[in-house]
XYZ file of C-alpha atoms in Angstrom:
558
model
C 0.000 0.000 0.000
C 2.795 2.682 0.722
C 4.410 1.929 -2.270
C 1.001 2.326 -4.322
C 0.771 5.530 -2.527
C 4.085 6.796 -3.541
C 3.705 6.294 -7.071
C 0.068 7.927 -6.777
C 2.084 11.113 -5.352
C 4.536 11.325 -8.197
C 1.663 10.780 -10.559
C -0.284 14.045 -9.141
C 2.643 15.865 -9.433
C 2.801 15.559 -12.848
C 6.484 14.557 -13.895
C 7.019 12.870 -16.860
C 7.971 9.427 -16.074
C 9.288 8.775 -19.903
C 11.758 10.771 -20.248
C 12.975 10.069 -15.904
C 14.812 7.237 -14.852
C 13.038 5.557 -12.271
C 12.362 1.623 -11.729
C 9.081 2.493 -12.714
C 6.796 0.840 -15.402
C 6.072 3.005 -18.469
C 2.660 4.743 -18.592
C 1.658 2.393 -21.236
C 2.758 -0.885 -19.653
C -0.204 -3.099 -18.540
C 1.030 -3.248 -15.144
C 1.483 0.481 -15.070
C -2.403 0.631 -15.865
C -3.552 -1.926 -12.934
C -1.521 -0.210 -10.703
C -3.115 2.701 -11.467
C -7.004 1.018 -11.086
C -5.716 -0.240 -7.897
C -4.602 3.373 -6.275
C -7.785 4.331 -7.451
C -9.989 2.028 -6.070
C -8.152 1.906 -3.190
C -8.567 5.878 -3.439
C -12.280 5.562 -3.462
C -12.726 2.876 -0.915
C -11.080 5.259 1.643
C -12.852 8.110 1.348
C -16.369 6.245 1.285
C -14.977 5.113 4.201
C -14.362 7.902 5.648
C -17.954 9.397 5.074
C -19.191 6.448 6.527
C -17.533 7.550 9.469
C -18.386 11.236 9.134
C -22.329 9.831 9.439
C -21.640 8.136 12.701
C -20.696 11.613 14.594
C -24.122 13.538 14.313
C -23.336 17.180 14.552
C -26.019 19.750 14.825
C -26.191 21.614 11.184
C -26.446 25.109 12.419
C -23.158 24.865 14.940
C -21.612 23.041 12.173
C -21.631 26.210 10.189
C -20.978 28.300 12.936
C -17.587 26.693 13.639
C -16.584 26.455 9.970
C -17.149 30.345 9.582
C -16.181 32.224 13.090
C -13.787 29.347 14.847
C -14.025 27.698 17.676
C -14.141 31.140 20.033
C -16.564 32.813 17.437
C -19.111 29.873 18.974
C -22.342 31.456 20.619
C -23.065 29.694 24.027
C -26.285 31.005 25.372
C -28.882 29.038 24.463
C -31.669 30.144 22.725
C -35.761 28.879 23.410
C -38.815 29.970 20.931
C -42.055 29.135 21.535
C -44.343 28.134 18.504
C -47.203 29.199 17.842
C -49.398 30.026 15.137
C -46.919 32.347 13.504
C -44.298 30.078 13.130
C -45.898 26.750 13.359
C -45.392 25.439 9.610
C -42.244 23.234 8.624
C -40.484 25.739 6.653
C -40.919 28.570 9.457
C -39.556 25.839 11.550
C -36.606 25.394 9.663
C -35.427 28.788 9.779
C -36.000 29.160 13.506
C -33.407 26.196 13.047
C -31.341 27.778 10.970
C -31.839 31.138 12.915
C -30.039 28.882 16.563
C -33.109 27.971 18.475
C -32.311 24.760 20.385
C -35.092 24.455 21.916
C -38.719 24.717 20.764
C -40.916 25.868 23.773
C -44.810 24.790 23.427
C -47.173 26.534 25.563
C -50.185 23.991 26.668
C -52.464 26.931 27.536
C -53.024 27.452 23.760
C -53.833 25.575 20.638
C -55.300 21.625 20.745
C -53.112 18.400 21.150
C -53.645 17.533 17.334
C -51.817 21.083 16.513
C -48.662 20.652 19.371
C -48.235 17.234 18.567
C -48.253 17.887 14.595
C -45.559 20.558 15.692
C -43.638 17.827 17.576
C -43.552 15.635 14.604
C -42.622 18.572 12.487
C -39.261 19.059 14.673
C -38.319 15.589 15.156
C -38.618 15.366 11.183
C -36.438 18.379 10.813
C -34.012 16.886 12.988
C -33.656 13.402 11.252
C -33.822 15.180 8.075
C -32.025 17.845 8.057
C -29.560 17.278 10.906
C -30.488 19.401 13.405
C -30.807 19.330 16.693
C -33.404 20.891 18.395
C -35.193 19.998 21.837
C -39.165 20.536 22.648
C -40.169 21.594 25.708
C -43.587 21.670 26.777
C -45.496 24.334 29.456
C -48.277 23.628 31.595
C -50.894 25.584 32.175
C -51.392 25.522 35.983
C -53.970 26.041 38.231
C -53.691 29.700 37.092
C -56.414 31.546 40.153
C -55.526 35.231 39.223
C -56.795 35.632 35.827
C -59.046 38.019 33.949
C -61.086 37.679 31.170
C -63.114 40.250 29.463
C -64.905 38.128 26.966
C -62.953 39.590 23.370
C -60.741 37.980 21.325
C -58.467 41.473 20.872
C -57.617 43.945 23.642
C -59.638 46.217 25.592
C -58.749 49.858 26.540
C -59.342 50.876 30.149
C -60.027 54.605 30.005
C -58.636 56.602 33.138
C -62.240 57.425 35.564
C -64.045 54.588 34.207
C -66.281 52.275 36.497
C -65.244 48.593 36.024
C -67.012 45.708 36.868
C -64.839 42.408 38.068
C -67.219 39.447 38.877
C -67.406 35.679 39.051
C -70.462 35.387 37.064
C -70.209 33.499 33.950
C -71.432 34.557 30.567
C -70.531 34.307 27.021
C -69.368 36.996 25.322
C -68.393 40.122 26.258
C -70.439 43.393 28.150
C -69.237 46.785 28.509
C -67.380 47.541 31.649
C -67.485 44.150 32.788
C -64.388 41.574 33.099
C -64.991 37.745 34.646
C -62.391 36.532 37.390
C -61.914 32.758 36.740
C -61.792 32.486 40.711
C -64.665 32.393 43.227
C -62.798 33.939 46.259
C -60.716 36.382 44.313
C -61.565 39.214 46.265
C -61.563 37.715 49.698
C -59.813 39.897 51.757
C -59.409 42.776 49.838
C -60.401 46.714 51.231
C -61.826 49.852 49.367
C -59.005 51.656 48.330
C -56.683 48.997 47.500
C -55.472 48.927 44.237
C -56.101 46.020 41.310
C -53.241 45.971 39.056
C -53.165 44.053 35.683
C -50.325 42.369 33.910
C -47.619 43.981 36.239
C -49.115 47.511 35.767
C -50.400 47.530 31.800
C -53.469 49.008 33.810
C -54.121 49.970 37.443
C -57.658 50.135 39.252
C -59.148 51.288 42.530
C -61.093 49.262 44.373
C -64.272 51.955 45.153
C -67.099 48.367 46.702
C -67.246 45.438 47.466
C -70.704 43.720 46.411
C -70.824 40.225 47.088
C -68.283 38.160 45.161
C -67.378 40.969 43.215
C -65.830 43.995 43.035
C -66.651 47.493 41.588
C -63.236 49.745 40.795
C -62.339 53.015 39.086
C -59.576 53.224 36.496
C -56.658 54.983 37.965
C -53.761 53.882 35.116
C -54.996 53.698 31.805
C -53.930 50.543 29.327
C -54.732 48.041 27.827
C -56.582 45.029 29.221
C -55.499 41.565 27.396
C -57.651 38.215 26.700
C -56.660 36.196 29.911
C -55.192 38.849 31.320
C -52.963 38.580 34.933
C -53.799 40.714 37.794
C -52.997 41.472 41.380
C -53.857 43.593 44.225
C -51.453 45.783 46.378
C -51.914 47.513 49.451
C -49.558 50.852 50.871
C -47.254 49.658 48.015
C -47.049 45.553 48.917
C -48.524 42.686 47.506
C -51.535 41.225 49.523
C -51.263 38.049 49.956
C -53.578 35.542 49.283
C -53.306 31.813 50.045
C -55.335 28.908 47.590
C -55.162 25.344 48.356
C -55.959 24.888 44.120
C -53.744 21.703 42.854
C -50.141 23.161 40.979
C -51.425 20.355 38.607
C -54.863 20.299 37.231
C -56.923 17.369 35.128
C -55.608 19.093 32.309
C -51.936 19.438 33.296
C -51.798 15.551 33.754
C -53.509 14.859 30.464
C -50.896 17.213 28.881
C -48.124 15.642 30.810
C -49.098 12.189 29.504
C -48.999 13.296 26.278
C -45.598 14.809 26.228
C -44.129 11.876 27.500
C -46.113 9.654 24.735
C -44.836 11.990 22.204
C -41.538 11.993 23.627
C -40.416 15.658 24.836
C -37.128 16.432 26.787
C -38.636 18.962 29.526
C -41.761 20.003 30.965
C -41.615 23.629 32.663
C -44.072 23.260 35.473
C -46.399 26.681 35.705
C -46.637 27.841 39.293
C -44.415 25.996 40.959
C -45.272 26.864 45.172
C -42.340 24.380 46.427
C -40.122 21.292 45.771
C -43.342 19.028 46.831
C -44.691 19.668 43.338
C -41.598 18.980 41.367
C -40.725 15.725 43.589
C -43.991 14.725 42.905
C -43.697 15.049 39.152
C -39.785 13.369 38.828
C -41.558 10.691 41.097
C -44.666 9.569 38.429
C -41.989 10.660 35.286
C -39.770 7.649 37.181
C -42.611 4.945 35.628
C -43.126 6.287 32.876
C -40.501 7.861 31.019
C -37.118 9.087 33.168
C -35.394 10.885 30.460
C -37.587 14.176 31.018
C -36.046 17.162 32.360
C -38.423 18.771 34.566
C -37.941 22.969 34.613
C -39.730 24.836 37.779
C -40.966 27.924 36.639
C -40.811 30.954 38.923
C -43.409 33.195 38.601
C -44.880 34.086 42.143
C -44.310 35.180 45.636
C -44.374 32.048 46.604
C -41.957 30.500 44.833
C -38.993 33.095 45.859
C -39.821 31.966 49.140
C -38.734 28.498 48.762
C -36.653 29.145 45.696
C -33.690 27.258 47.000
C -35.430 23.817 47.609
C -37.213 24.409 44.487
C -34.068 24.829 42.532
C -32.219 21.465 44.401
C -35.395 19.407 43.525
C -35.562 20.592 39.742
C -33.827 19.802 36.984
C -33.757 23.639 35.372
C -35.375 26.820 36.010
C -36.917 28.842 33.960
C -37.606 32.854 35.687
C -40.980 33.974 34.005
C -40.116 37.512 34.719
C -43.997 38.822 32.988
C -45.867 37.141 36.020
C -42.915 37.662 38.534
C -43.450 41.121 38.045
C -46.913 40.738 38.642
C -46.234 39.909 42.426
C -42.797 41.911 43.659
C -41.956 45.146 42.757
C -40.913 46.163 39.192
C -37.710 47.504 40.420
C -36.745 43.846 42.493
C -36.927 42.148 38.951
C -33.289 42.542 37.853
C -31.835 41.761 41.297
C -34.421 38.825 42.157
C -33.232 37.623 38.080
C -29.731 37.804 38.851
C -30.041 36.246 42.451
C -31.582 32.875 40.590
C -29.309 32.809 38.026
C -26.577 32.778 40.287
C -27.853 29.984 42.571
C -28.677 27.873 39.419
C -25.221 28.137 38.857
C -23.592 27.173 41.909
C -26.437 23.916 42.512
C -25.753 23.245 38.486
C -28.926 23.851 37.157
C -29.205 25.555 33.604
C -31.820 28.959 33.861
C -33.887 30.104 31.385
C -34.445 34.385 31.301
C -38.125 34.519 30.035
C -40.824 37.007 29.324
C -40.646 40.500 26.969
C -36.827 40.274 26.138
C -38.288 41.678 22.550
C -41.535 42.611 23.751
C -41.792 45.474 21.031
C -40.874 43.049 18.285
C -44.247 41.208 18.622
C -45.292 43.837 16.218
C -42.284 46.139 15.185
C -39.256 44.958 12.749
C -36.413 46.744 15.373
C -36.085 46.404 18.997
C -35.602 49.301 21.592
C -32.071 49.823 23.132
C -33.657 49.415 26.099
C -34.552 45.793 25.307
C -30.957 45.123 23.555
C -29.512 46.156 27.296
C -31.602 43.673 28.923
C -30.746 40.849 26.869
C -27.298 41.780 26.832
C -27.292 42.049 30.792
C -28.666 38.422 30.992
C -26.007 37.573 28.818
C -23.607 38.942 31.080
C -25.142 37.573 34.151
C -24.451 33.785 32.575
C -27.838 32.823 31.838
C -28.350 29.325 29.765
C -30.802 30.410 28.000
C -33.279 33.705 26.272
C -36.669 32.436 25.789
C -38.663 34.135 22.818
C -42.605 34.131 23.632
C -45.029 36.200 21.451
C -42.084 37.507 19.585
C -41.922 34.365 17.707
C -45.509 32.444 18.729
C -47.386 35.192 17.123
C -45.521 37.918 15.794
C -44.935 39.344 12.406
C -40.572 39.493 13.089
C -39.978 35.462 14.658
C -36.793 35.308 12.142
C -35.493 39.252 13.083
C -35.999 38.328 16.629
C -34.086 35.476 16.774
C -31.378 36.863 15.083
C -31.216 40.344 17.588
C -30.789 37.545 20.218
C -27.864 35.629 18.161
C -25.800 38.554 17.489
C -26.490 40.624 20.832
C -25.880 36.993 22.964
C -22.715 36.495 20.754
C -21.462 39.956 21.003
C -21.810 40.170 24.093
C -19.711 37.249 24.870
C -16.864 38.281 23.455
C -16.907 41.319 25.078
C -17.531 39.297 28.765
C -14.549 36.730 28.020
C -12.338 39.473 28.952
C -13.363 39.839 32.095
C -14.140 36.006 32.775
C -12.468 35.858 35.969
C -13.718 32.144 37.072
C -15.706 32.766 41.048
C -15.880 30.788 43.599
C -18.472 27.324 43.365
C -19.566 25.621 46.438
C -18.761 21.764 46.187
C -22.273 20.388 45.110
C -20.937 16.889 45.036
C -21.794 14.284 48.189
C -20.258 11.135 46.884
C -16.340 10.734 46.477
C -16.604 9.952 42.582
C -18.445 13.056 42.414
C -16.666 15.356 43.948
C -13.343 14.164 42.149
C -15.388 14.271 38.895
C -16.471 18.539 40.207
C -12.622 19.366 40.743
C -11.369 17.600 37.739
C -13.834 20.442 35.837
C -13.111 22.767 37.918
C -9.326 22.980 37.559
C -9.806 21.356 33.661
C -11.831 25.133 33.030
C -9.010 27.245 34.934
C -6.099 25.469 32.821
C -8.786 26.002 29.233
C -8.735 29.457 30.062
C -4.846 29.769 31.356
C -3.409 27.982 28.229
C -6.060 29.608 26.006
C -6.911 25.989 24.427
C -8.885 25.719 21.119
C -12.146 23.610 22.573
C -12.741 21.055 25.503
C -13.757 17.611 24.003
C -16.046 15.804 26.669
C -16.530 12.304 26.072
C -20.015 11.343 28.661
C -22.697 8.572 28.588
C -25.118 10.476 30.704
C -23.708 14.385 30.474
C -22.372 15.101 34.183
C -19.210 15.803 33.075
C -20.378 17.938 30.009
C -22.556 20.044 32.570
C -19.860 20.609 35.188
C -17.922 21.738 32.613
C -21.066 23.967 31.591
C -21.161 25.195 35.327
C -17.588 26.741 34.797
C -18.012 29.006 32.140
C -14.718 28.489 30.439
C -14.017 30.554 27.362
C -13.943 27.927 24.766
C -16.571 25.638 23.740
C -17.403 22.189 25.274
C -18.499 19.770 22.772
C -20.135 16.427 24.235
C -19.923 13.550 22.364
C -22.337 10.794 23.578
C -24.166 7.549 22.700
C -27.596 8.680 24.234
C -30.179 10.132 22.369
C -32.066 11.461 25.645
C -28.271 13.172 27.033
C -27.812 14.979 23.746
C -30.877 16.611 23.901
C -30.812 17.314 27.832
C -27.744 19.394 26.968
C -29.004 21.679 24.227
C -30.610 23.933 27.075
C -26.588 24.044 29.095
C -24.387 27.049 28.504
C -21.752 26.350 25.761
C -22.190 22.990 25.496
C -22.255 21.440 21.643
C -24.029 18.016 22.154
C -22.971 15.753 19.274
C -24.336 11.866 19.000
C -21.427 9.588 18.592
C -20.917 5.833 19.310
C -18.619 5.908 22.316
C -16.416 2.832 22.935
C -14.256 1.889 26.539
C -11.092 2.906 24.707
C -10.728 6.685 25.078
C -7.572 6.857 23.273
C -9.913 5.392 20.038
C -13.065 7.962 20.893
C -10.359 10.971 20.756
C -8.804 9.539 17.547
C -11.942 9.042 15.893
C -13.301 12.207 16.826
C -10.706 14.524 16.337
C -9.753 12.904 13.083
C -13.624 13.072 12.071
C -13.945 16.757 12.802
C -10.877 17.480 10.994
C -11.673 15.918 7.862
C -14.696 17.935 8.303
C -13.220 21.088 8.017
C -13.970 21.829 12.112
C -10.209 21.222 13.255
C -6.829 21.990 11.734
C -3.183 20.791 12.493
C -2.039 22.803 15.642
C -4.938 22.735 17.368
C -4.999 22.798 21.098
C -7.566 20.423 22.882
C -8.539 19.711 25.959
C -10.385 16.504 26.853
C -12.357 14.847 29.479
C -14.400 11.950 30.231
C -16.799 10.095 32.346
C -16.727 7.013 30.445
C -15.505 4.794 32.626
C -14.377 0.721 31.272
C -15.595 -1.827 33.167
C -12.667 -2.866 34.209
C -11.816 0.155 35.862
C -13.349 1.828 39.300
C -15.105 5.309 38.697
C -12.429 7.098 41.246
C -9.139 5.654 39.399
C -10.441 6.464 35.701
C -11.224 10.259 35.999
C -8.650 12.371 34.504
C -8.363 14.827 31.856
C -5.468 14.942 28.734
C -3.760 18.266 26.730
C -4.156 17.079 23.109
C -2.458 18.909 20.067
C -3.813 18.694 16.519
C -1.884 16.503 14.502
């Protein structure tokens, strides 16, 4: 064979062997000829080969690209979630969401029926065979929402400042003047003339002016807008009154939507009003017989829910901070500093964190965003978020694609500027076993040295994606890309910071896994000669004990 190969390189080179003096056969020698159909074959036979190979390591399209054209620190690592809806609900608009980054399709169970969300389901996991993406779903419950208004229209309704508002329990079809139904019998128990009724976080305000019965007669003070299903509150000398319901988190319908996700195969459910870690135990417990592989995400949304935020974050699997009907319950100016305060305990428990709600509010119906919004993505970004959520910017707006790319390039921008400063802080050792805690310090220090030696990538080689989300928990410049053998791992780690999850067929021999890998993304155009690489595994032989295998290598680019 090396000999075939030689003669193949002096025949590229074009020399004429005629008139040289080599122990060669003559060009039109018989044997010169099968020689020639053998390097050729031989030729041909390698590089189907080779694209065999290139089959077996499923890389997402989109980060493909993304690595060919900007490098491996050009790589975007905040994740980005859209929900679908009827503006972006057919396969092509699907596609360029794809295209666009989303990694993870969000659908929201309080609207459209099961036929349309699970034809959108099918739609994705088509796009992803097909076209080789690789892009999550995520589905939302509705909850045992209690505070919600309903004025009877399909569009909005402007509350005029002085006008007399009706707010009963009564239920009619339709809509009458003045007159908006509460969806809960006791909604008003407890609640004093002159407190204040404020909807959606403060889109409009009303005095309470009497009390009759059930229901509740109030002045506009704040004109707006009042939506369909609309979110309201009631404050008191400037503080949320309190009000306690013993209503289910889960309803009859939550539980026939769960089932369904898990028949249709989702990767995460984001539980609506989450009170405490009872309700998300509760739900890991019945996903345990049925379907394990679910990520369940707590959302928090509610007074409540701050109050036991830490057990509600050690019992979840994610978070997501639904900032619209937070705002509804604290103080608009506590937002940032409550948003920040959850992002950073995500972080240290290792628990990726969704920002959500009105990051491109405007964009719902205008083709730009403000500054204002561009600074609060950006300062998400900065705060290490996992993830931007998109909600009626791409579920019903007329700008889903422009959207989606503000949050690319601001996200990506804003990186770069950020990995100056990337000084690594502190993390509190989350680990109780021995295996892993070793497994939390070998990605601790394995982040510090990516960042000291200014390494290309970190290569993480993980069966169920521990490793590839301690890693994540770091926030090391470079990108992690996870190579596993689980379908359910690859797309539990589309939602972590800066983590690339690619499907590969791992095998007990690491040194083979590297080889193949790195030799696989090279021919692909994704690596080059020189390249610096750091890599780590939790792969562990059988023949070897979890606490002797752990360990991480320095691997140049050949």
């Amino acid at each position: 064979m090396a000999s075939m190969a030689a003669e193949f390189a002096l025949l590229s080179s074009g020399l004429n062997f005629k008139k040289r003096v080599f122990n060669l056969p003559t060009t039109s020698s018989p044997r010169f000829k099968q020689k020639i159909n053998c390097i050729t074959t031989t030729k041909a036979l390698l590089q189907e080969e080779l694209k065999k190979e290139e089959e077996d390591l499923k890389f997402d399209v989109v980060k493909e690209i993304e690595l060919r054209e900007n490098g491996f620190m050009g790589m975007r690592k905040t994740k980005l979630v859209c929900t679908v809806g009827p503006a972006c609900s057919s396969y092509e608009e699907l596609e360029n969401l794809a295209l666009g980054g989303m990694n993870v399709a969000r659908l929201n169970m309080c609207h459209n029926t099961i036929d349309w969300h699970q034809d959108v389901i099918r739609k994705i996991n088509k796009l992803n065979l097909e076209k080789g993406f690789c892009v999550s779903v995520m589905i939302d419950t509705e909850g045992s929402q209690i505070n919600v208004l309903d004025h009877g229209s399909p569009s909005s309704v402007k509350a005029e400042e002085g006008s007399i508002w009706f707010f009963t329990t009564e239920k009619f079809d339709g809509c009458r003047p003045f007159t908006v139904q509460a969806n809960y019998e006791g909604f008003n128990e407890g609640i004093r003339e002159g407190d204040e009724l404020v909807v959606d976080g403060g889109m409009a305000t009303f005095e309470v002016i009497e009390r009759i019965g059930n229901d509740l007669r109030c002045k506009c003070t704040d004109p707006g807008l009042l939506l369909p299903r609309a979110k309201f509150s009631f404050w008191r000398d400037g503080k949320l009154v309190e009000k306690h319901h013993e209503l289910p988190t889960f309803s009859d319908k939550d539980w026939s939507d769960i089932e369904f996700g898990i028949t249709e195969g989702v990767d995460f459910i984001a539980l609506s009003f989450v009170k405490d870690a009872a309700v998300v135990k509760h739900l890991k417990d019945h996903l345990l017989t049925k379907n394990k592989f679910v990520k369940v995400l707590a959302k928090i949304e509610s007074l409540e829910s701050l109050k036991n935020l830490e057990e509600i974050v050690e019992a979840s699997d994610g978070i997501m901070v639904a900032r619209g009907d937070l705002g509804v319950e604290i103080p608009l100016e506590q937002v940032p500093a409550v948003q920040e305060e959850i992002i950073d305990l995500c972080r240290k428990l290792n628990k990726p964190v969704i920002i959500a709600s009105q990051l491109l509010e405007s964009m719902i119906e205008y083709p730009t965003p403000t500054r204002a919004e561009v600074a609060d993505v950006s300062e998400a970004v900065r705060q290490r978020a996992d993830a931007l959520m998109l909600s009626g910017e791409s579920a019903m707006g007329s700008y889903g694609q422009k959207a989606i790319s503000v949050l690319r390039m601001t996200s990506a921008r804003m990186e770069l500027w950020g990995r100056e400063e990337n000084q690594q802080s502190f993390l509190p050792q989350i680990g109780e076993s021995l295996p892993d805690q070793v497994a939390e310090q070998i990605c601790s220090c394995a982040c510090q040295m990516a960042n000291k030696l200014g390494v290309d990538a970190i290569l993480v080689y993980t069966t169920h994606g521990q490793m590839a989300s301690l890693l994540s928990r770091n926030r090391p410049n470079t990108p992690i890309f996870a190579f596993t053998n689980k379908s359910n791992t690859r797309m539990a780690l589309t939602l972590e910071w800066g983590v690339v999850p690619i499907a590969f067929d791992l095998s007990d021999d690491m040194d083979a896994n590297v080889s193949k890998t790195t030799r696989l993304m090279k021919a692909k155009g994704m690596m080059r000669q020189g390249d610096v690489i750091l890599v780590v595994s939790d792969v562990i032989p059988k023949s070897v004990t979890p606490s002797v295998y752990q360990s991480f290598q320095v691997v140049v680019i050949e």
